[in-house]
Amino acid sequence: MKMKVFFSMLVAVLFNCMTGSVLAATVGIDAVTGAVGMNAIAAVFGAPKGVRTGVYKEIWTGEVVKALRGFMEGTWLDGIPDSSSLVDDNDVIHLVDAGVDPDVLINNTTYPIPLQELNDEDIPIQLDKFQTKVTPITDDELYAISYDKMGRVKESHANAIHDSKLKKAAHAFCAQTNTKKTPVLKTSGPKDEATGRLRLLPTDLVRLKAALDNLGVPAENRRLVLCTDHVNDLLLSDQSFKEQYNIDRNTGKIGHLFGFDIYEFANTPIYTSAGAKKKLTESATTGEFNCSFAFYTKRVFKATGSTKMYFSPAETDPEYQRNKINFRHRFLAMPKKADAGAVMMSGYQA
């Protein structure tokens, strides 16, 4: 806590020095004199409330951004292509869909080589908006507690945004229904008598591998995200999976099997017994379960946009005398094309 107070004071002093130096230069006074004078004025009258709030908001926002970046490490989204540099000031990313890859001629003896145009199409996409609900913190709370209440609130908001980002990304990576280019397979193991869910077997993962093979997906850089149910199924039925089940805290992987780098994630999309993906906000009913999904890392992307803090001080709320805080964060993760992934949903028997 003392370090945070010291850091805040240091920021204020530096701000005063910079402001004093600029003002001094405009009236022909020595910069050092201006810097010392501005700090003296601040010490007597206090920094302007707007300046103080602005400095604090900048620091708080920076801390949340740093936390969100750190949270991404070791998750199933870590290491996939980052297209954040393509995001414009309006939190819109412009993607160019190149259509199909050019054909490759082997040992060609015919010239001229045929032309094959790639029909580029600019696709503007607005990044998803993640907003936390407003947290009130009364002045009485700040005076009464012994820990950093504001710091704890910032951490909670960052955690909530991070969880929502992963859940939304998983939903975007999974196909809506089974098609030739977006296979949605069903588990085929023994029935769980309590739920009617058919368990995942290692042979189901072989079928999942074959589905990606049939799509022409390269053997390297395949990633499999297992839901909790399917992880438990494999722990019960597959000794090799059980032996290597140990989450690597640096990479987030829990093993490598059937050509997949395997991760675990609890909040994967829910599929109906008929094989349709439910909406992000819908809960499971009878015969509906979370899925697992696989994808080729080179055919997906993520992009991070702006992060903004909203804050109103207790001084503006005389009735309740409480501070209010929340955050807005922009992020997007989705496939570049729907032809390099597959879903494994749980089968069901009533």
Tab-separated table of C-alpha atoms in Angstrom:
chain	number	residue	atom	x	y	z
A	1	MET	CA	0.000	0.000	0.000
A	2	LYS	CA	2.845	2.365	0.888
A	3	MET	CA	4.522	1.664	-2.428
A	4	LYS	CA	1.332	2.539	-4.296
A	5	VAL	CA	1.029	5.813	-2.389
A	6	PHE	CA	4.664	6.585	-3.115
A	7	PHE	CA	4.191	5.779	-6.801
A	8	SER	CA	1.130	8.016	-7.029
A	9	MET	CA	3.028	10.875	-5.382
A	10	LEU	CA	5.928	10.351	-7.754
A	11	VAL	CA	3.608	10.547	-10.760
A	12	ALA	CA	2.079	13.753	-9.401
A	13	VAL	CA	5.515	15.308	-8.829
A	14	LEU	CA	6.642	14.414	-12.351
A	15	PHE	CA	3.437	15.840	-13.776
A	16	ASN	CA	3.968	19.072	-11.833
A	17	CYS	CA	7.575	19.275	-13.036
A	18	MET	CA	6.558	18.865	-16.652
A	19	THR	CA	3.702	21.375	-16.384
A	20	GLY	CA	5.844	23.905	-14.528
A	21	SER	CA	8.666	23.612	-17.073
A	22	VAL	CA	6.306	24.197	-19.998
A	23	LEU	CA	4.661	27.203	-18.356
A	24	ALA	CA	8.039	28.647	-17.405
A	25	ALA	CA	9.279	28.365	-20.988
A	26	THR	CA	6.292	30.308	-22.296
A	27	VAL	CA	7.054	33.312	-20.038
A	28	GLY	CA	10.832	33.142	-20.327
A	29	ILE	CA	11.565	31.695	-16.870
A	30	ASP	CA	14.145	28.998	-16.134
A	31	ALA	CA	12.624	25.496	-16.463
A	32	VAL	CA	13.966	24.344	-13.069
A	33	THR	CA	12.391	27.334	-11.378
A	34	GLY	CA	9.077	26.567	-13.037
A	35	ALA	CA	9.165	22.926	-11.987
A	36	VAL	CA	9.968	23.762	-8.353
A	37	GLY	CA	7.349	26.486	-8.297
A	38	MET	CA	4.571	24.252	-9.624
A	39	ASN	CA	5.291	21.607	-6.984
A	40	ALA	CA	5.243	24.295	-4.302
A	41	ILE	CA	1.848	25.509	-5.493
A	42	ALA	CA	0.531	21.942	-5.519
A	43	ALA	CA	1.797	21.386	-1.994
A	44	VAL	CA	-0.082	24.435	-0.719
A	45	PHE	CA	-3.323	24.219	-2.705
A	46	GLY	CA	-3.350	20.591	-3.812
A	47	ALA	CA	-3.399	19.305	-7.382
A	48	PRO	CA	-6.477	20.131	-9.443
A	49	LYS	CA	-9.072	17.387	-8.952
A	50	GLY	CA	-9.407	16.798	-12.680
A	51	VAL	CA	-5.662	16.336	-13.082
A	52	ARG	CA	-5.476	14.017	-10.077
A	53	THR	CA	-8.378	11.882	-11.292
A	54	GLY	CA	-6.914	11.759	-14.800
A	55	VAL	CA	-3.565	10.536	-13.521
A	56	TYR	CA	-5.173	7.865	-11.341
A	57	LYS	CA	-7.457	6.647	-14.139
A	58	GLU	CA	-4.462	6.312	-16.455
A	59	ILE	CA	-2.607	4.241	-13.878
A	60	TRP	CA	-5.640	2.060	-13.107
A	61	THR	CA	-6.395	1.446	-16.763
A	62	GLY	CA	-2.780	0.521	-17.397
A	63	GLU	CA	-2.863	-1.995	-14.568
A	64	VAL	CA	-6.003	-3.651	-15.966
A	65	VAL	CA	-4.454	-3.839	-19.451
A	66	LYS	CA	-1.321	-5.418	-17.986
A	67	ALA	CA	-3.409	-7.943	-16.065
A	68	LEU	CA	-5.416	-8.906	-19.167
A	69	ARG	CA	-2.227	-9.500	-21.128
A	70	GLY	CA	-0.837	-11.655	-18.346
A	71	PHE	CA	-4.025	-13.681	-18.042
A	72	MET	CA	-3.809	-14.699	-21.715
A	73	GLU	CA	-0.525	-16.526	-21.122
A	74	GLY	CA	-0.974	-20.225	-20.545
A	75	THR	CA	-4.498	-20.334	-21.996
A	76	TRP	CA	-5.634	-22.090	-25.173
A	77	LEU	CA	-5.549	-18.690	-26.939
A	78	ASP	CA	-1.893	-18.160	-26.122
A	79	GLY	CA	0.361	-18.245	-29.169
A	80	ILE	CA	-2.268	-17.947	-31.900
A	81	PRO	CA	-1.725	-15.164	-34.485
A	82	ASP	CA	-2.234	-11.693	-33.014
A	83	SER	CA	-3.734	-9.140	-35.403
A	84	SER	CA	-4.039	-6.294	-32.899
A	85	SER	CA	-1.873	-4.067	-35.116
A	86	LEU	CA	-4.659	-4.102	-37.723
A	87	VAL	CA	-7.239	-2.612	-35.342
A	88	ASP	CA	-8.051	1.023	-36.117
A	89	ASP	CA	-8.986	3.846	-33.752
A	90	ASN	CA	-12.644	2.827	-33.909
A	91	ASP	CA	-11.891	-0.697	-32.659
A	92	VAL	CA	-12.582	-2.116	-36.113
A	93	ILE	CA	-10.314	-4.644	-37.804
A	94	HIS	CA	-10.157	-4.856	-41.596
A	95	LEU	CA	-9.508	-8.398	-42.778
A	96	VAL	CA	-8.669	-9.379	-46.309
A	97	ASP	CA	-10.119	-12.745	-47.214
A	98	ALA	CA	-7.819	-14.079	-49.922
A	99	GLY	CA	-10.351	-16.639	-51.128
A	100	VAL	CA	-8.321	-19.776	-51.947
A	101	ASP	CA	-4.625	-20.457	-51.844
A	102	PRO	CA	-2.916	-20.571	-55.260
A	103	ASP	CA	-2.469	-23.951	-56.922
A	104	VAL	CA	1.055	-25.410	-56.917
A	105	LEU	CA	2.626	-26.707	-60.122
A	106	ILE	CA	5.085	-29.580	-59.675
A	107	ASN	CA	7.847	-30.092	-62.276
A	108	ASN	CA	6.041	-27.746	-64.613
A	109	THR	CA	7.139	-27.842	-68.285
A	110	THR	CA	4.371	-25.684	-69.744
A	111	TYR	CA	4.883	-21.950	-70.171
A	112	PRO	CA	3.646	-19.342	-69.686
A	113	ILE	CA	2.488	-20.338	-66.209
A	114	PRO	CA	-1.306	-19.848	-65.978
A	115	LEU	CA	-2.619	-16.803	-64.118
A	116	GLN	CA	-4.745	-17.366	-61.033
A	117	GLU	CA	-6.121	-14.208	-59.453
A	118	LEU	CA	-6.917	-14.033	-55.755
A	119	ASN	CA	-10.105	-12.022	-55.303
A	120	ASP	CA	-9.358	-9.943	-52.230
A	121	GLU	CA	-12.300	-8.604	-50.273
A	122	ASP	CA	-12.020	-6.137	-47.410
A	123	ILE	CA	-14.107	-7.292	-44.445
A	124	PRO	CA	-14.498	-4.753	-41.626
A	125	ILE	CA	-15.314	-6.351	-38.268
A	126	GLN	CA	-16.153	-4.506	-35.061
A	127	LEU	CA	-14.324	-5.934	-32.053
A	128	ASP	CA	-16.519	-7.399	-29.334
A	129	LYS	CA	-17.287	-5.067	-26.442
A	130	PHE	CA	-16.834	-6.371	-22.902
A	131	GLN	CA	-18.269	-4.153	-20.170
A	132	THR	CA	-18.267	-4.854	-16.451
A	133	LYS	CA	-21.136	-3.802	-14.224
A	134	VAL	CA	-20.530	-0.783	-12.019
A	135	THR	CA	-19.002	-1.434	-8.599
A	136	PRO	CA	-19.830	1.096	-5.852
A	137	ILE	CA	-17.235	1.766	-3.146
A	138	THR	CA	-18.266	4.103	-0.346
A	139	ASP	CA	-15.826	6.404	1.385
A	140	ASP	CA	-16.675	4.599	4.635
A	141	GLU	CA	-15.463	1.322	3.092
A	142	LEU	CA	-12.174	2.881	2.020
A	143	TYR	CA	-11.511	4.244	5.502
A	144	ALA	CA	-12.634	1.139	7.389
A	145	ILE	CA	-10.754	-1.629	5.573
A	146	SER	CA	-7.104	-2.522	5.945
A	147	TYR	CA	-6.453	-3.779	2.405
A	148	ASP	CA	-6.415	-2.016	-0.941
A	149	LYS	CA	-10.107	-2.041	-1.817
A	150	MET	CA	-9.650	-0.222	-5.133
A	151	GLY	CA	-6.876	-2.608	-6.149
A	152	ARG	CA	-9.068	-5.592	-5.309
A	153	VAL	CA	-11.908	-4.142	-7.389
A	154	LYS	CA	-9.616	-3.606	-10.383
A	155	GLU	CA	-8.419	-7.195	-10.123
A	156	SER	CA	-11.983	-8.498	-10.009
A	157	HIS	CA	-12.991	-6.519	-13.089
A	158	ALA	CA	-9.940	-7.763	-15.016
A	159	ASN	CA	-10.720	-11.375	-14.044
A	160	ALA	CA	-14.333	-11.028	-15.154
A	161	ILE	CA	-13.369	-9.554	-18.530
A	162	HIS	CA	-10.753	-12.257	-19.104
A	163	ASP	CA	-13.230	-15.083	-18.400
A	164	SER	CA	-15.785	-13.523	-20.740
A	165	LYS	CA	-13.199	-13.162	-23.521
A	166	LEU	CA	-12.282	-16.841	-23.407
A	167	LYS	CA	-15.912	-17.952	-23.339
A	168	LYS	CA	-16.819	-15.729	-26.292
A	169	ALA	CA	-13.760	-16.880	-28.268
A	170	ALA	CA	-14.626	-20.554	-27.703
A	171	HIS	CA	-18.150	-19.903	-28.921
A	172	ALA	CA	-16.821	-18.229	-32.073
A	173	PHE	CA	-14.412	-21.089	-32.827
A	174	CYS	CA	-17.173	-23.732	-32.841
A	175	ALA	CA	-19.449	-24.416	-35.803
A	176	GLN	CA	-23.173	-23.754	-35.579
A	177	THR	CA	-24.105	-27.159	-37.014
A	178	ASN	CA	-22.523	-30.110	-38.772
A	179	THR	CA	-21.540	-29.426	-42.401
A	180	LYS	CA	-18.964	-30.808	-44.799
A	181	LYS	CA	-16.500	-28.024	-43.924
A	182	THR	CA	-17.503	-27.712	-40.264
A	183	PRO	CA	-17.796	-31.241	-38.854
A	184	VAL	CA	-19.645	-31.644	-35.562
A	185	LEU	CA	-19.062	-35.191	-34.308
A	186	LYS	CA	-20.699	-37.024	-31.409
A	187	THR	CA	-19.102	-39.124	-28.695
A	188	SER	CA	-19.746	-42.858	-28.833
A	189	GLY	CA	-18.727	-44.176	-25.409
A	190	PRO	CA	-20.774	-45.875	-22.687
A	191	LYS	CA	-23.765	-44.050	-21.249
A	192	ASP	CA	-23.518	-42.083	-18.024
A	193	GLU	CA	-26.629	-43.349	-16.246
A	194	ALA	CA	-27.005	-40.146	-14.221
A	195	THR	CA	-27.180	-37.773	-17.227
A	196	GLY	CA	-27.658	-39.951	-20.321
A	197	ARG	CA	-24.452	-38.494	-21.759
A	198	LEU	CA	-22.283	-40.782	-23.896
A	199	ARG	CA	-18.690	-40.654	-22.705
A	200	LEU	CA	-15.726	-39.645	-24.866
A	201	LEU	CA	-13.454	-42.496	-25.963
A	202	PRO	CA	-9.935	-42.335	-27.445
A	203	THR	CA	-11.432	-43.687	-30.674
A	204	ASP	CA	-13.578	-40.534	-30.809
A	205	LEU	CA	-10.412	-38.470	-30.838
A	206	VAL	CA	-9.158	-40.578	-33.731
A	207	ARG	CA	-12.347	-39.693	-35.602
A	208	LEU	CA	-11.746	-36.038	-34.749
A	209	LYS	CA	-8.231	-36.301	-36.145
A	210	ALA	CA	-9.585	-37.932	-39.294
A	211	ALA	CA	-12.070	-35.093	-39.741
A	212	LEU	CA	-9.221	-32.564	-39.813
A	213	ASP	CA	-7.245	-34.852	-42.114
A	214	ASN	CA	-10.164	-34.875	-44.541
A	215	LEU	CA	-10.265	-31.074	-44.474
A	216	GLY	CA	-6.607	-30.983	-45.498
A	217	VAL	CA	-5.472	-29.395	-42.248
A	218	PRO	CA	-1.678	-29.632	-41.743
A	219	ALA	CA	-0.575	-32.107	-39.087
A	220	GLU	CA	1.340	-29.477	-37.106
A	221	ASN	CA	-0.213	-26.708	-35.004
A	222	ARG	CA	-3.414	-28.580	-34.251
A	223	ARG	CA	-4.942	-27.622	-30.926
A	224	LEU	CA	-7.666	-29.471	-29.001
A	225	VAL	CA	-9.662	-27.801	-26.219
A	226	LEU	CA	-11.417	-30.369	-24.036
A	227	CYS	CA	-14.379	-29.589	-21.826
A	228	THR	CA	-14.300	-30.852	-18.251
A	229	ASP	CA	-16.622	-33.806	-18.968
A	230	HIS	CA	-14.403	-35.080	-21.759
A	231	VAL	CA	-11.239	-34.689	-19.703
A	232	ASN	CA	-12.783	-36.822	-16.988
A	233	ASP	CA	-13.888	-39.404	-19.561
A	234	LEU	CA	-10.321	-39.781	-20.824
A	235	LEU	CA	-8.934	-39.983	-17.301
A	236	LEU	CA	-11.231	-42.968	-16.753
A	237	SER	CA	-10.578	-44.751	-20.033
A	238	ASP	CA	-7.145	-43.858	-21.393
A	239	GLN	CA	-4.011	-44.679	-19.421
A	240	SER	CA	-1.656	-42.683	-21.644
A	241	PHE	CA	-3.776	-39.565	-21.201
A	242	LYS	CA	-3.943	-40.137	-17.460
A	243	GLU	CA	-0.162	-40.428	-17.229
A	244	GLN	CA	0.467	-37.094	-18.936
A	245	TYR	CA	-2.464	-35.192	-17.430
A	246	ASN	CA	-0.642	-32.361	-15.718
A	247	ILE	CA	-1.296	-28.761	-16.674
A	248	ASP	CA	1.873	-26.928	-17.700
A	249	ARG	CA	1.523	-23.551	-16.018
A	250	ASN	CA	3.792	-21.936	-18.618
A	251	THR	CA	1.970	-23.165	-21.733
A	252	GLY	CA	-1.460	-24.199	-20.433
A	253	LYS	CA	-1.193	-27.586	-22.158
A	254	ILE	CA	-2.245	-30.747	-20.369
A	255	GLY	CA	-0.654	-33.122	-22.864
A	256	HIS	CA	-0.164	-34.123	-26.481
A	257	LEU	CA	-2.262	-36.907	-27.963
A	258	PHE	CA	-3.251	-37.996	-31.477
A	259	GLY	CA	-1.397	-35.035	-32.969
A	260	PHE	CA	-3.161	-32.427	-30.813
A	261	ASP	CA	-1.762	-30.032	-28.247
A	262	ILE	CA	-4.452	-30.510	-25.624
A	263	TYR	CA	-5.909	-27.847	-23.339
A	264	GLU	CA	-8.766	-27.868	-20.843
A	265	PHE	CA	-11.486	-25.229	-20.616
A	266	ALA	CA	-14.729	-25.410	-18.657
A	267	ASN	CA	-16.840	-22.798	-20.468
A	268	THR	CA	-17.016	-24.302	-23.945
A	269	PRO	CA	-20.205	-23.924	-26.041
A	270	ILE	CA	-23.278	-26.020	-25.309
A	271	TYR	CA	-24.874	-28.177	-28.030
A	272	THR	CA	-28.408	-29.506	-28.183
A	273	SER	CA	-28.963	-33.233	-28.584
A	274	ALA	CA	-29.795	-32.512	-32.248
A	275	GLY	CA	-26.330	-31.018	-32.789
A	276	ALA	CA	-27.039	-27.266	-32.821
A	277	LYS	CA	-24.857	-24.786	-30.947
A	278	LYS	CA	-26.797	-22.808	-28.358
A	279	LYS	CA	-26.482	-19.063	-27.921
A	280	LEU	CA	-23.703	-17.747	-25.717
A	281	THR	CA	-26.159	-16.702	-22.997
A	282	GLU	CA	-28.223	-19.917	-22.988
A	283	SER	CA	-27.860	-22.617	-20.350
A	284	ALA	CA	-27.971	-26.376	-20.791
A	285	THR	CA	-31.189	-28.327	-20.393
A	286	THR	CA	-31.797	-32.096	-20.428
A	287	GLY	CA	-29.603	-33.844	-23.000
A	288	GLU	CA	-27.419	-30.776	-23.612
A	289	PHE	CA	-23.736	-30.605	-22.710
A	290	ASN	CA	-20.547	-28.641	-23.213
A	291	CYS	CA	-18.475	-29.630	-26.246
A	292	SER	CA	-14.790	-30.005	-27.039
A	293	PHE	CA	-13.295	-28.450	-30.166
A	294	ALA	CA	-10.172	-28.627	-32.295
A	295	PHE	CA	-8.668	-26.036	-34.620
A	296	TYR	CA	-5.608	-25.218	-36.697
A	297	THR	CA	-3.825	-22.297	-35.066
A	298	LYS	CA	-2.767	-20.690	-38.355
A	299	ARG	CA	-6.399	-20.300	-39.481
A	300	VAL	CA	-7.620	-18.333	-36.458
A	301	PHE	CA	-6.691	-14.947	-35.015
A	302	LYS	CA	-7.151	-12.684	-32.035
A	303	ALA	CA	-7.108	-8.902	-31.796
A	304	THR	CA	-7.114	-6.545	-28.823
A	305	GLY	CA	-8.486	-3.030	-29.025
A	306	SER	CA	-9.017	-0.259	-26.512
A	307	THR	CA	-9.513	-0.456	-22.766
A	308	LYS	CA	-11.286	2.359	-20.959
A	309	MET	CA	-12.016	2.973	-17.308
A	310	TYR	CA	-15.147	4.768	-16.122
A	311	PHE	CA	-14.950	6.376	-12.704
A	312	SER	CA	-17.031	8.811	-10.707
A	313	PRO	CA	-15.673	10.004	-7.337
A	314	ALA	CA	-17.651	10.079	-4.126
A	315	GLU	CA	-17.570	13.880	-4.233
A	316	THR	CA	-20.119	13.773	-7.065
A	317	ASP	CA	-22.509	11.563	-5.073
A	318	PRO	CA	-23.423	13.533	-1.914
A	319	GLU	CA	-26.441	11.325	-1.179
A	320	TYR	CA	-24.522	8.016	-0.883
A	321	GLN	CA	-20.920	9.304	-0.838
A	322	ARG	CA	-19.637	6.435	-2.930
A	323	ASN	CA	-17.142	6.031	-5.743
A	324	LYS	CA	-18.223	4.100	-8.850
A	325	ILE	CA	-15.968	2.159	-11.184
A	326	ASN	CA	-16.220	-0.106	-14.227
A	327	PHE	CA	-14.296	-0.931	-17.403
A	328	ARG	CA	-14.893	-1.390	-21.127
A	329	HIS	CA	-12.554	-3.599	-23.153
A	330	ARG	CA	-12.500	-4.464	-26.863
A	331	PHE	CA	-11.347	-7.881	-28.070
A	332	LEU	CA	-12.069	-10.365	-30.854
A	333	ALA	CA	-11.032	-13.947	-31.556
A	334	MET	CA	-12.461	-15.966	-34.433
A	335	PRO	CA	-11.543	-18.245	-37.347
A	336	LYS	CA	-10.265	-16.676	-40.555
A	337	LYS	CA	-12.173	-19.364	-42.468
A	338	ALA	CA	-14.587	-22.058	-41.396
A	339	ASP	CA	-12.620	-24.922	-42.899
A	340	ALA	CA	-9.932	-25.833	-40.396
A	341	GLY	CA	-11.715	-26.923	-37.233
A	342	ALA	CA	-14.046	-29.554	-35.821
A	343	VAL	CA	-16.303	-30.027	-32.805
A	344	MET	CA	-16.826	-33.064	-30.593
A	345	MET	CA	-20.148	-32.863	-28.779
A	346	SER	CA	-21.505	-35.418	-26.346
A	347	GLY	CA	-24.029	-37.903	-27.639
A	348	TYR	CA	-27.177	-38.484	-25.594
A	349	GLN	CA	-29.466	-41.381	-24.775
A	350	ALA	CA	-32.583	-40.743	-22.693
